[in-house]
Amino acid sequence: MLEILKNHIGKIVPLTDQEFGFVASLFTAKSYKKGQFLFQEGEHLSRHYFICKGLLKLVYTDSDAREHIVGFAMEDWWESDFEAFYTQQKTSMSLICLENTDVLYITLENYKKLCGTLPKIEHFFLEKAYFGFIAAQKRILSTLTSNTKERYYQLIERYPALVQRVPKSQLAAYLGVSRETLSRLSR
Amino acid sequence: MLEILKNHIGKIVPLTDQEFGFVASLFTAKSYKKGQFLFQEGEHLSRHYFICKGLLKLVYTDSDAREHIVGFAMEDWWESDFEAFYTQQKTSMSLICLENTDVLYITLENYKKLCGTLPKIEHFFLEKAYFGFIAAQKRILSTLTSNTKERYYQLIERYPALVQRVPKSQLAAYLGVSRETLSRLSR
DNA sequence: AACCAAGTGTGATATACATCACTCTATAAT
DNA sequence: ATTATAGAGTGATGTATATCACACTTGGTT
């Protein structure tokens, strides 16, 4: 699993073996089964997750117990409740496995140590943050400019592998429409 | 105007006078009148803007010539078409003054020089990027969980000063509803 | 073989919102 | 003083989507 992380980081900031040895020493591997929670709404959260294998959903559950999917995460993605992690508040969302999943996680303490020691890694996370922000802005723009059908086809185009692996009811919860409406789209 | 920037950065990473002198040498001041474009869809963009005074909208215009407001920017905010700036593609959006506006801008070249020289500043931008991402994610969640009326009141609660200064038709273009629907909300 | 749960499709009805058309007001321009 | 213009309110109507109810398929479990 560490090899996956090394390749992933190396695409943006190449690291020497020694540097990566330090990075690796700050991560912990863990596996989860389909249906398990990595964290749950209202908990304290001290981990940022890198997904080596598997598929997850980041979920907000509203007062009527409806699930809204803030995002999916699969191989080579980072995920967490970022506000809760970074500002050390209680989580407002849950991270749940849609498939059996292997992750590497880093604690906030180690994250700070890492960025303080290796500026290259801070640059790596900055780049990740920029592209996360850009992707979020595109999703907002998509809801402003497009109807449900268009948004669904944009999703297929943008993340074809994801759409194959996720039930349509879950895609509906991501797009913000009912599963019935999504089911009727192609007519 | 430089004093505003110094205070702004200093809230996250305190700088010595010498350090800030270097920062300041890489920014350029410029003023715009209400209605002017800082940049326009389809242009090349090499500047990242810090708003010292004024109010702007970041706009995407669709194929039917409808304006969709991706975001507003006012005092103490940073704005640009971030993807275009950072990856040096053509802009897909326009940045337009809603009031007379004073900005400080930094070019991509100077931005890279700055981050390469002063790791503290890279940390500053990382923090800005994180909070930008968190805010975008909250806006997405707001569209998933809430109806128009709720989203409008969330906007008022979150940015009361902004709502005072922006015409309701523009708020409608930000919320993604027609101005008529926004006008009928309170009934 | 029988049963159960998850995922999906679809009909009927209700509702939120868009759209078009018109009006009114306040402010700026002539 | 008169005329534009921007912003905002509102009535009538059409449409996209939510909601409720039920049926069907599939793969796993007893």
GROMACS .gro file of C-alpha atoms (C1' of nucleotides) in nm:
model
  434
    1MET     CA    1   0.000   0.000   0.000
    2LEU     CA    2   0.287   0.236   0.074
    3GLU     CA    3   0.405   0.192  -0.284
    4ILE     CA    4   0.072   0.332  -0.405
    5LEU     CA    5   0.114   0.636  -0.183
    6LYS     CA    6   0.470   0.689  -0.302
    7ASN     CA    7   0.366   0.685  -0.666
    8HIS     CA    8   0.073   0.912  -0.591
    9ILE     CA    9   0.281   1.179  -0.418
   10GLY     CA   10   0.566   1.138  -0.666
   11LYS     CA   11   0.343   1.248  -0.952
   12ILE     CA   12   0.338   1.598  -0.800
   13VAL     CA   13   0.655   1.617  -0.587
   14PRO     CA   14   0.924   1.353  -0.643
   15LEU     CA   15   1.068   1.227  -0.313
   16THR     CA   16   1.396   1.057  -0.233
   17ASP     CA   17   1.376   0.716  -0.063
   18GLN     CA   18   1.486   0.877   0.259
   19GLU     CA   19   1.218   1.145   0.238
   20PHE     CA   20   0.952   0.889   0.159
   21GLY     CA   21   1.073   0.675   0.446
   22PHE     CA   22   0.989   0.964   0.675
   23VAL     CA   23   0.650   1.015   0.512
   24ALA     CA   24   0.570   0.645   0.537
   25SER     CA   25   0.658   0.636   0.905
   26LEU     CA   26   0.372   0.880   0.975
   27PHE     CA   27   0.094   0.681   0.805
   28THR     CA   28  -0.100   0.382   0.935
   29ALA     CA   29  -0.270   0.116   0.724
   30LYS     CA   30  -0.620  -0.007   0.796
   31SER     CA   31  -0.891  -0.209   0.620
   32TYR     CA   32  -1.269  -0.181   0.635
   33LYS     CA   33  -1.555  -0.397   0.510
   34LYS     CA   34  -1.846  -0.284   0.295
   35GLY     CA   35  -2.097  -0.099   0.510
   36GLN     CA   36  -1.849   0.001   0.782
   37PHE     CA   37  -1.805   0.360   0.898
   38LEU     CA   38  -1.459   0.520   0.897
   39PHE     CA   39  -1.612   0.794   1.110
   40GLN     CA   40  -1.962   0.899   1.198
   41GLU     CA   41  -2.145   1.229   1.232
   42GLY     CA   42  -2.080   1.395   1.566
   43GLU     CA   43  -1.755   1.216   1.643
   44HIS     CA   44  -1.416   1.368   1.697
   45LEU     CA   45  -1.190   1.308   1.396
   46SER     CA   46  -0.812   1.311   1.394
   47ARG     CA   47  -0.740   1.128   1.069
   48HIS     CA   48  -0.705   1.217   0.704
   49TYR     CA   49  -0.752   0.915   0.475
   50PHE     CA   50  -0.577   0.813   0.156
   51ILE     CA   51  -0.769   0.538  -0.026
   52CYS     CA   52  -0.545   0.264  -0.169
   53LYS     CA   53  -0.830   0.036  -0.273
   54GLY     CA   54  -1.205   0.048  -0.245
   55LEU     CA   55  -1.496   0.289  -0.264
   56LEU     CA   56  -1.653   0.521  -0.006
   57LYS     CA   57  -1.923   0.781   0.028
   58LEU     CA   58  -1.908   1.098   0.236
   59VAL     CA   59  -2.258   1.147   0.369
   60TYR     CA   60  -2.456   1.417   0.545
   61THR     CA   61  -2.775   1.294   0.711
   62ASP     CA   62  -3.040   1.563   0.760
   63SER     CA   63  -3.299   1.596   1.035
   64ASP     CA   64  -3.546   1.382   0.836
   65ALA     CA   65  -3.282   1.106   0.823
   66ARG     CA   66  -3.229   1.154   0.451
   67GLU     CA   67  -2.881   1.083   0.323
   68HIS     CA   68  -2.711   1.343   0.104
   69ILE     CA   69  -2.387   1.241  -0.062
   70VAL     CA   70  -2.126   1.515  -0.042
   71GLY     CA   71  -1.876   1.308  -0.235
   72PHE     CA   72  -1.745   0.970  -0.333
   73ALA     CA   73  -1.388   0.854  -0.287
   74MET     CA   74  -1.200   0.574  -0.454
   75GLU     CA   75  -0.845   0.461  -0.535
   76ASP     CA   76  -0.590   0.745  -0.521
   77TRP     CA   77  -0.828   0.994  -0.358
   78TRP     CA   78  -0.799   1.164  -0.021
   79GLU     CA   79  -1.105   1.194   0.197
   80SER     CA   80  -1.217   1.314   0.537
   81ASP     CA   81  -1.448   1.570   0.692
   82PHE     CA   82  -1.198   1.837   0.618
   83GLU     CA   83  -1.335   2.111   0.839
   84ALA     CA   84  -1.363   1.875   1.136
   85PHE     CA   85  -1.013   1.739   1.079
   86TYR     CA   86  -0.840   2.068   1.026
   87THR     CA   87  -1.018   2.280   1.285
   88GLN     CA   88  -1.074   1.993   1.531
   89GLN     CA   89  -1.449   2.033   1.557
   90LYS     CA   90  -1.698   1.746   1.574
   91THR     CA   91  -1.770   1.590   1.236
   92SER     CA   92  -2.089   1.689   1.055
   93MET     CA   93  -2.066   1.401   0.809
   94SER     CA   94  -1.998   1.027   0.796
   95LEU     CA   95  -1.756   0.834   0.577
   96ILE     CA   96  -1.899   0.495   0.480
   97CYS     CA   97  -1.765   0.202   0.273
   98LEU     CA   98  -1.955   0.107  -0.041
   99GLU     CA   99  -1.697  -0.168  -0.100
  100ASN     CA  100  -1.428  -0.334   0.109
  101THR     CA  101  -1.162  -0.067   0.141
  102ASP     CA  102  -0.792  -0.035   0.230
  103VAL     CA  103  -0.668   0.303   0.348
  104LEU     CA  104  -0.360   0.475   0.479
  105TYR     CA  105  -0.435   0.747   0.730
  106ILE     CA  106  -0.235   1.026   0.889
  107THR     CA  107  -0.324   1.196   1.216
  108LEU     CA  108  -0.343   1.574   1.241
  109GLU     CA  109  -0.042   1.572   1.470
  110ASN     CA  110   0.166   1.380   1.217
  111TYR     CA  111   0.027   1.588   0.932
  112LYS     CA  112   0.157   1.902   1.100
  113LYS     CA  113   0.489   1.741   1.174
  114LEU     CA  114   0.516   1.631   0.813
  115CYS     CA  115   0.435   1.971   0.662
  116GLY     CA  116   0.664   2.146   0.908
  117THR     CA  117   0.952   1.918   0.815
  118LEU     CA  118   0.905   1.873   0.442
  119PRO     CA  119   0.791   2.189   0.256
  120LYS     CA  120   0.757   1.976  -0.058
  121ILE     CA  121   0.470   1.792   0.109
  122GLU     CA  122   0.300   2.115   0.201
  123HIS     CA  123   0.320   2.203  -0.167
  124PHE     CA  124   0.171   1.865  -0.251
  125PHE     CA  125  -0.127   1.924  -0.023
  126LEU     CA  126  -0.166   2.278  -0.157
  127GLU     CA  127  -0.199   2.141  -0.507
  128LYS     CA  128  -0.453   1.883  -0.387
  129ALA     CA  129  -0.649   2.158  -0.213
  130TYR     CA  130  -0.652   2.377  -0.526
  131PHE     CA  131  -0.783   2.099  -0.744
  132GLY     CA  132  -1.037   2.000  -0.481
  133PHE     CA  133  -1.160   2.358  -0.475
  134ILE     CA  134  -1.174   2.379  -0.855
  135ALA     CA  135  -1.372   2.052  -0.871
  136ALA     CA  136  -1.617   2.176  -0.608
  137GLN     CA  137  -1.665   2.503  -0.797
  138LYS     CA  138  -1.735   2.308  -1.115
  139ARG     CA  139  -1.997   2.102  -0.936
  140ILE     CA  140  -2.163   2.422  -0.813
  141LEU     CA  141  -2.157   2.564  -1.164
  142SER     CA  142  -2.308   2.243  -1.293
  143THR     CA  143  -2.608   2.282  -1.060
  144LEU     CA  144  -2.646   2.646  -1.168
  145THR     CA  145  -2.638   2.588  -1.541
  146SER     CA  146  -2.772   2.239  -1.604
  147ASN     CA  147  -3.083   2.032  -1.544
  148THR     CA  148  -3.082   1.688  -1.387
  149LYS     CA  149  -3.037   1.497  -1.711
  150GLU     CA  150  -2.742   1.709  -1.819
  151ARG     CA  151  -2.582   1.679  -1.476
  152TYR     CA  152  -2.620   1.302  -1.484
  153TYR     CA  153  -2.447   1.276  -1.821
  154GLN     CA  154  -2.174   1.514  -1.705
  155LEU     CA  155  -2.119   1.281  -1.411
  156ILE     CA  156  -2.093   0.978  -1.640
  157GLU     CA  157  -1.848   1.163  -1.862
  158ARG     CA  158  -1.639   1.289  -1.574
  159TYR     CA  159  -1.626   0.975  -1.359
  160PRO     CA  160  -1.720   0.681  -1.583
  161ALA     CA  161  -1.550   0.426  -1.355
  162LEU     CA  162  -1.739   0.557  -1.053
  163VAL     CA  163  -2.080   0.535  -1.219
  164GLN     CA  164  -2.016   0.167  -1.295
  165ARG     CA  165  -1.953   0.088  -0.930
  166VAL     CA  166  -2.219   0.294  -0.751
  167PRO     CA  167  -2.593   0.205  -0.731
  168LYS     CA  168  -2.814   0.458  -0.908
  169SER     CA  169  -2.997   0.543  -0.589
  170GLN     CA  170  -2.663   0.665  -0.452
  171LEU     CA  171  -2.588   0.866  -0.764
  172ALA     CA  172  -2.929   1.030  -0.718
  173ALA     CA  173  -2.834   1.126  -0.361
  174TYR     CA  174  -2.517   1.280  -0.501
  175LEU     CA  175  -2.696   1.472  -0.777
  176GLY     CA  176  -2.966   1.594  -0.540
  177VAL     CA  177  -3.267   1.432  -0.709
  178SER     CA  178  -3.494   1.145  -0.615
  179ARG     CA  179  -3.401   0.797  -0.736
  180GLU     CA  180  -3.733   0.786  -0.924
  181THR     CA  181  -3.646   1.094  -1.127
  182LEU     CA  182  -3.302   0.955  -1.211
  183SER     CA  183  -3.463   0.630  -1.319
  184ARG     CA  184  -3.697   0.814  -1.556
  185LEU     CA  185  -3.426   1.026  -1.720
  186SER     CA  186  -3.367   0.828  -2.037
  187ARG     CA  187  -3.722   0.871  -2.160
  188MET     CA  188  -0.362   4.930   0.036
  189LEU     CA  189  -0.046   4.735   0.121
  190GLU     CA  190  -0.125   4.782   0.489
  191ILE     CA  191  -0.453   4.596   0.435
  192LEU     CA  192  -0.267   4.307   0.273
  193LYS     CA  193  -0.013   4.298   0.553
  194ASN     CA  194  -0.282   4.275   0.819
  195HIS     CA  195  -0.467   4.015   0.617
  196ILE     CA  196  -0.168   3.784   0.579
  197GLY     CA  197  -0.049   3.854   0.933
  198LYS     CA  198  -0.368   3.704   1.076
  199ILE     CA  199  -0.250   3.364   0.954
  200VAL     CA  200   0.130   3.394   0.925
  201PRO     CA  201   0.300   3.690   1.096
  202LEU     CA  202   0.568   3.844   0.876
  203THR     CA  203   0.869   4.059   0.961
  204ASP     CA  204   0.889   4.399   0.793
  205GLN     CA  205   1.162   4.267   0.571
  206GLU     CA  206   0.959   3.967   0.467
  207PHE     CA  207   0.655   4.180   0.398
  208GLY     CA  208   0.870   4.419   0.198
  209PHE     CA  209   0.950   4.130  -0.033
  210VAL     CA  210   0.584   4.028  -0.054
  211ALA     CA  211   0.479   4.386  -0.128
  212SER     CA  212   0.734   4.419  -0.407
  213LEU     CA  213   0.556   4.142  -0.599
  214PHE     CA  214   0.206   4.296  -0.595
  215THR     CA  215   0.065   4.571  -0.815
  216ALA     CA  216  -0.221   4.806  -0.723
  217LYS     CA  217  -0.504   4.882  -0.962
  218SER     CA  218  -0.849   5.042  -0.949
  219TYR     CA  219  -1.165   4.963  -1.147
  220LYS     CA  220  -1.501   5.135  -1.186
  221LYS     CA  221  -1.843   4.978  -1.137
  222GLY     CA  222  -1.927   4.769  -1.443
  223GLN     CA  223  -1.568   4.712  -1.551
  224PHE     CA  224  -1.425   4.367  -1.619
  225LEU     CA  225  -1.106   4.254  -1.444
  226PHE     CA  226  -1.097   3.971  -1.695
  227GLN     CA  227  -1.341   3.823  -1.940
  228GLU     CA  228  -1.439   3.473  -2.048
  229GLY     CA  229  -1.196   3.330  -2.302
  230GLU     CA  230  -0.902   3.551  -2.214
  231HIS     CA  231  -0.563   3.449  -2.091
  232LEU     CA  232  -0.525   3.526  -1.719
  233SER     CA  233  -0.201   3.574  -1.531
  234ARG     CA  234  -0.324   3.753  -1.219
  235HIS     CA  235  -0.460   3.657  -0.881
  236TYR     CA  236  -0.653   3.939  -0.717
  237PHE     CA  237  -0.674   4.053  -0.355
  238ILE     CA  238  -0.964   4.294  -0.301
  239CYS     CA  239  -0.878   4.590  -0.076
  240LYS     CA  240  -1.204   4.774  -0.131
  241GLY     CA  241  -1.513   4.715  -0.341
  242LEU     CA  242  -1.739   4.436  -0.460
  243LEU     CA  243  -1.717   4.196  -0.752
  244LYS     CA  244  -1.898   3.901  -0.906
  245LEU     CA  245  -1.742   3.597  -1.069
  246VAL     CA  246  -1.971   3.508  -1.356
  247TYR     CA  247  -2.019   3.220  -1.596
  248THR     CA  248  -2.229   3.305  -1.902
  249ASP     CA  249  -2.397   3.007  -2.066
  250SER     CA  250  -2.481   2.948  -2.432
  251ASP     CA  251  -2.819   3.122  -2.387
  252ALA     CA  252  -2.637   3.430  -2.256
  253ARG     CA  253  -2.765   3.376  -1.903
  254GLU     CA  254  -2.538   3.489  -1.624
  255HIS     CA  255  -2.465   3.245  -1.341
  256ILE     CA  256  -2.281   3.382  -1.041
  257VAL     CA  257  -2.011   3.146  -0.921
  258GLY     CA  258  -1.917   3.377  -0.637
  259PHE     CA  259  -1.898   3.726  -0.499
  260ALA     CA  260  -1.582   3.890  -0.368
  261MET     CA  261  -1.541   4.187  -0.139
  262GLU     CA  262  -1.290   4.341   0.102
  263ASP     CA  263  -1.026   4.095   0.225
  264TRP     CA  264  -1.117   3.822  -0.025
  265TRP     CA  265  -0.904   3.670  -0.298
  266GLU     CA  266  -1.057   3.606  -0.636
  267SER     CA  267  -0.970   3.485  -0.983
  268ASP     CA  268  -1.060   3.208  -1.225
  269PHE     CA  269  -0.845   2.975  -1.028
  270GLU     CA  270  -0.818   2.693  -1.277
  271ALA     CA  271  -0.728   2.933  -1.558
  272PHE     CA  272  -0.473   3.112  -1.340
  273TYR     CA  273  -0.305   2.807  -1.198
  274THR     CA  274  -0.303   2.583  -1.504
  275GLN     CA  275  -0.269   2.869  -1.755
  276GLN     CA  276  -0.572   2.781  -1.961
  277LYS     CA  277  -0.817   3.033  -2.109
  278THR     CA  278  -1.066   3.166  -1.854
  279SER     CA  279  -1.416   3.018  -1.852
  280MET     CA  280  -1.555   3.299  -1.636
  281SER     CA  281  -1.554   3.677  -1.604
  282LEU     CA  282  -1.478   3.893  -1.301
  283ILE     CA  283  -1.694   4.205  -1.298
  284CYS     CA  284  -1.719   4.505  -1.062
  285LEU     CA  285  -2.050   4.564  -0.886
  286GLU     CA  286  -1.892   4.869  -0.716
  287ASN     CA  287  -1.579   5.077  -0.772
  288THR     CA  288  -1.300   4.848  -0.660
  289ASP     CA  289  -0.934   4.866  -0.555
  290VAL     CA  290  -0.725   4.554  -0.584
  291LEU     CA  291  -0.372   4.428  -0.542
  292TYR     CA  292  -0.278   4.158  -0.788
  293ILE     CA  293   0.010   3.914  -0.818
  294THR     CA  294   0.117   3.744  -1.140
  295LEU     CA  295   0.162   3.369  -1.159
  296GLU     CA  296   0.535   3.419  -1.209
  297ASN     CA  297   0.562   3.628  -0.895
  298TYR     CA  298   0.332   3.394  -0.709
  299LYS     CA  299   0.566   3.104  -0.779
  300LYS     CA  300   0.869   3.310  -0.685
  301LEU     CA  301   0.699   3.411  -0.361
  302CYS     CA  302   0.600   3.059  -0.258
  303GLY     CA  303   0.941   2.923  -0.353
  304THR     CA  304   1.115   3.184  -0.139
  305LEU     CA  305   0.885   3.210   0.161
  306PRO     CA  306   0.737   2.876   0.277
  307LYS     CA  307   0.526   3.071   0.526
  308ILE     CA  308   0.335   3.221   0.235
  309GLU     CA  309   0.276   2.882   0.082
  310HIS     CA  310   0.126   2.784   0.415
  311PHE     CA  311  -0.090   3.096   0.402
  312PHE     CA  312  -0.226   3.006   0.059
  313LEU     CA  313  -0.279   2.646   0.170
  314GLU     CA  314  -0.497   2.764   0.454
  315LYS     CA  315  -0.692   2.990   0.215
  316ALA     CA  316  -0.738   2.699  -0.023
  317TYR     CA  317  -0.865   2.471   0.255
  318PHE     CA  318  -1.122   2.721   0.370
  319GLY     CA  319  -1.224   2.795   0.013
  320PHE     CA  320  -1.281   2.424  -0.040
  321ILE     CA  321  -1.476   2.389   0.284
  322ALA     CA  322  -1.698   2.685   0.189
  323ALA     CA  323  -1.762   2.539  -0.156
  324GLN     CA  324  -1.852   2.203  -0.004
  325LYS     CA  325  -2.096   2.375   0.231
  326ARG     CA  326  -2.260   2.550  -0.059
  327ILE     CA  327  -2.300   2.215  -0.237
  328LEU     CA  328  -2.449   2.064   0.077
  329SER     CA  329  -2.686   2.357   0.103
  330THR     CA  330  -2.824   2.285  -0.245
  331LEU     CA  331  -2.859   1.916  -0.157
  332THR     CA  332  -3.043   1.963   0.170
  333SER     CA  333  -3.238   2.287   0.144
  334ASN     CA  334  -3.503   2.452  -0.068
  335THR     CA  335  -3.472   2.800  -0.215
  336LYS     CA  336  -3.617   2.984   0.083
  337GLU     CA  337  -3.388   2.808   0.328
  338ARG     CA  338  -3.085   2.872   0.108
  339TYR     CA  339  -3.171   3.241   0.084
  340TYR     CA  340  -3.192   3.275   0.461
  341GLN     CA  341  -2.869   3.080   0.502
  342LEU     CA  342  -2.707   3.330   0.266
  343ILE     CA  343  -2.838   3.623   0.469
  344GLU     CA  344  -2.712   3.465   0.789
  345ARG     CA  345  -2.374   3.378   0.644
  346TYR     CA  346  -2.300   3.699   0.454
  347PRO     CA  347  -2.528   3.971   0.593
  348ALA     CA  348  -2.305   4.254   0.469
  349LEU     CA  349  -2.300   4.111   0.118
  350VAL     CA  350  -2.679   4.081   0.094
  351GLN     CA  351  -2.710   4.451   0.178
  352ARG     CA  352  -2.487   4.553  -0.111
  353VAL     CA  353  -2.600   4.319  -0.390
  354PRO     CA  354  -2.923   4.357  -0.594
  355LYS     CA  355  -3.168   4.071  -0.540
  356SER     CA  356  -3.156   3.977  -0.906
  357GLN     CA  357  -2.786   3.903  -0.857
  358LEU     CA  358  -2.850   3.704  -0.542
  359ALA     CA  359  -3.099   3.498  -0.743
  360ALA     CA  360  -2.829   3.429  -1.005
  361TYR     CA  361  -2.604   3.311  -0.722
  362LEU     CA  362  -2.869   3.089  -0.564
  363GLY     CA  363  -2.968   2.942  -0.897
  364VAL     CA  364  -3.333   3.055  -0.904
  365SER     CA  365  -3.522   3.313  -1.105
  366ARG     CA  366  -3.547   3.667  -0.966
  367GLU     CA  367  -3.926   3.626  -0.963
  368THR     CA  368  -3.908   3.324  -0.735
  369LEU     CA  369  -3.671   3.504  -0.499
  370SER     CA  370  -3.907   3.801  -0.493
  371ARG     CA  371  -4.201   3.579  -0.393
  372LEU     CA  372  -4.019   3.398  -0.112
  373SER     CA  373  -4.145   3.587   0.187
  374ARG     CA  374  -4.506   3.491   0.126
  375DA     C1'  375  -3.674  -2.489  -0.313
  376DA     C1'  376  -3.836  -2.101  -0.060
  377DC     C1'  377  -3.738  -1.663   0.124
  378DC     C1'  378  -3.552  -1.210   0.187
  379DA     C1'  379  -3.332  -0.769   0.088
  380DA     C1'  380  -3.132  -0.445  -0.238
  381DG     C1'  381  -3.179  -0.225  -0.644
  382DT     C1'  382  -3.464  -0.061  -0.992
  383DG     C1'  383  -3.873   0.077  -1.292
  384DT     C1'  384  -4.315   0.311  -1.340
  385DG     C1'  385  -4.797   0.509  -1.280
  386DA     C1'  386  -5.074   0.884  -1.044
  387DT     C1'  387  -5.082   1.303  -0.812
  388DA     C1'  388  -4.906   1.720  -0.576
  389DT     C1'  389  -4.585   2.101  -0.556
  390DA     C1'  390  -4.207   2.412  -0.633
  391DC     C1'  391  -4.026   2.675  -0.967
  392DA     C1'  392  -3.960   2.894  -1.447
  393DT     C1'  393  -4.139   3.174  -1.772
  394DC     C1'  394  -4.391   3.552  -1.982
  395DA     C1'  395  -4.620   3.970  -1.931
  396DC     C1'  396  -4.720   4.366  -1.703
  397DT     C1'  397  -4.675   4.726  -1.338
  398DC     C1'  398  -4.459   5.033  -1.005
  399DT     C1'  399  -4.084   5.300  -0.791
  400DA     C1'  400  -3.656   5.537  -0.742
  401DT     C1'  401  -3.273   5.723  -0.934
  402DA     C1'  402  -2.996   5.906  -1.300
  403DA     C1'  403  -2.961   6.153  -1.750
  404DT     C1'  404  -3.126   6.488  -2.076
  405DA     C1'  405  -3.948   6.914  -1.587
  406DT     C1'  406  -3.921   6.504  -1.868
  407DT     C1'  407  -3.749   6.088  -1.998
  408DA     C1'  408  -3.471   5.663  -1.952
  409DT     C1'  409  -3.319   5.289  -1.685
  410DA     C1'  410  -3.243   4.951  -1.304
  411DG     C1'  411  -3.450   4.708  -0.963
  412DA     C1'  412  -3.829   4.495  -0.778
  413DG     C1'  413  -4.321   4.299  -0.719
  414DT     C1'  414  -4.698   4.004  -0.894
  415DG     C1'  415  -5.060   3.740  -1.173
  416DA     C1'  416  -5.133   3.343  -1.499
  417DT     C1'  417  -4.972   2.935  -1.688
  418DG     C1'  418  -4.662   2.544  -1.804
  419DT     C1'  419  -4.313   2.210  -1.664
  420DA     C1'  420  -3.979   1.949  -1.399
  421DT     C1'  421  -3.941   1.709  -1.001
  422DA     C1'  422  -4.097   1.502  -0.542
  423DT     C1'  423  -4.375   1.185  -0.336
  424DC     C1'  424  -4.643   0.769  -0.260
  425DA     C1'  425  -4.759   0.321  -0.402
  426DC     C1'  426  -4.674  -0.095  -0.618
  427DA     C1'  427  -4.432  -0.437  -0.917
  428DC     C1'  428  -4.028  -0.680  -1.089
  429DT     C1'  429  -3.556  -0.874  -1.089
  430DT     C1'  430  -3.147  -1.055  -0.887
  431DG     C1'  431  -2.828  -1.254  -0.574
  432DG     C1'  432  -2.757  -1.424  -0.135
  433DT     C1'  433  -2.944  -1.697   0.286
  434DT     C1'  434  -3.181  -2.032   0.526
   0.00000   0.00000   0.00000
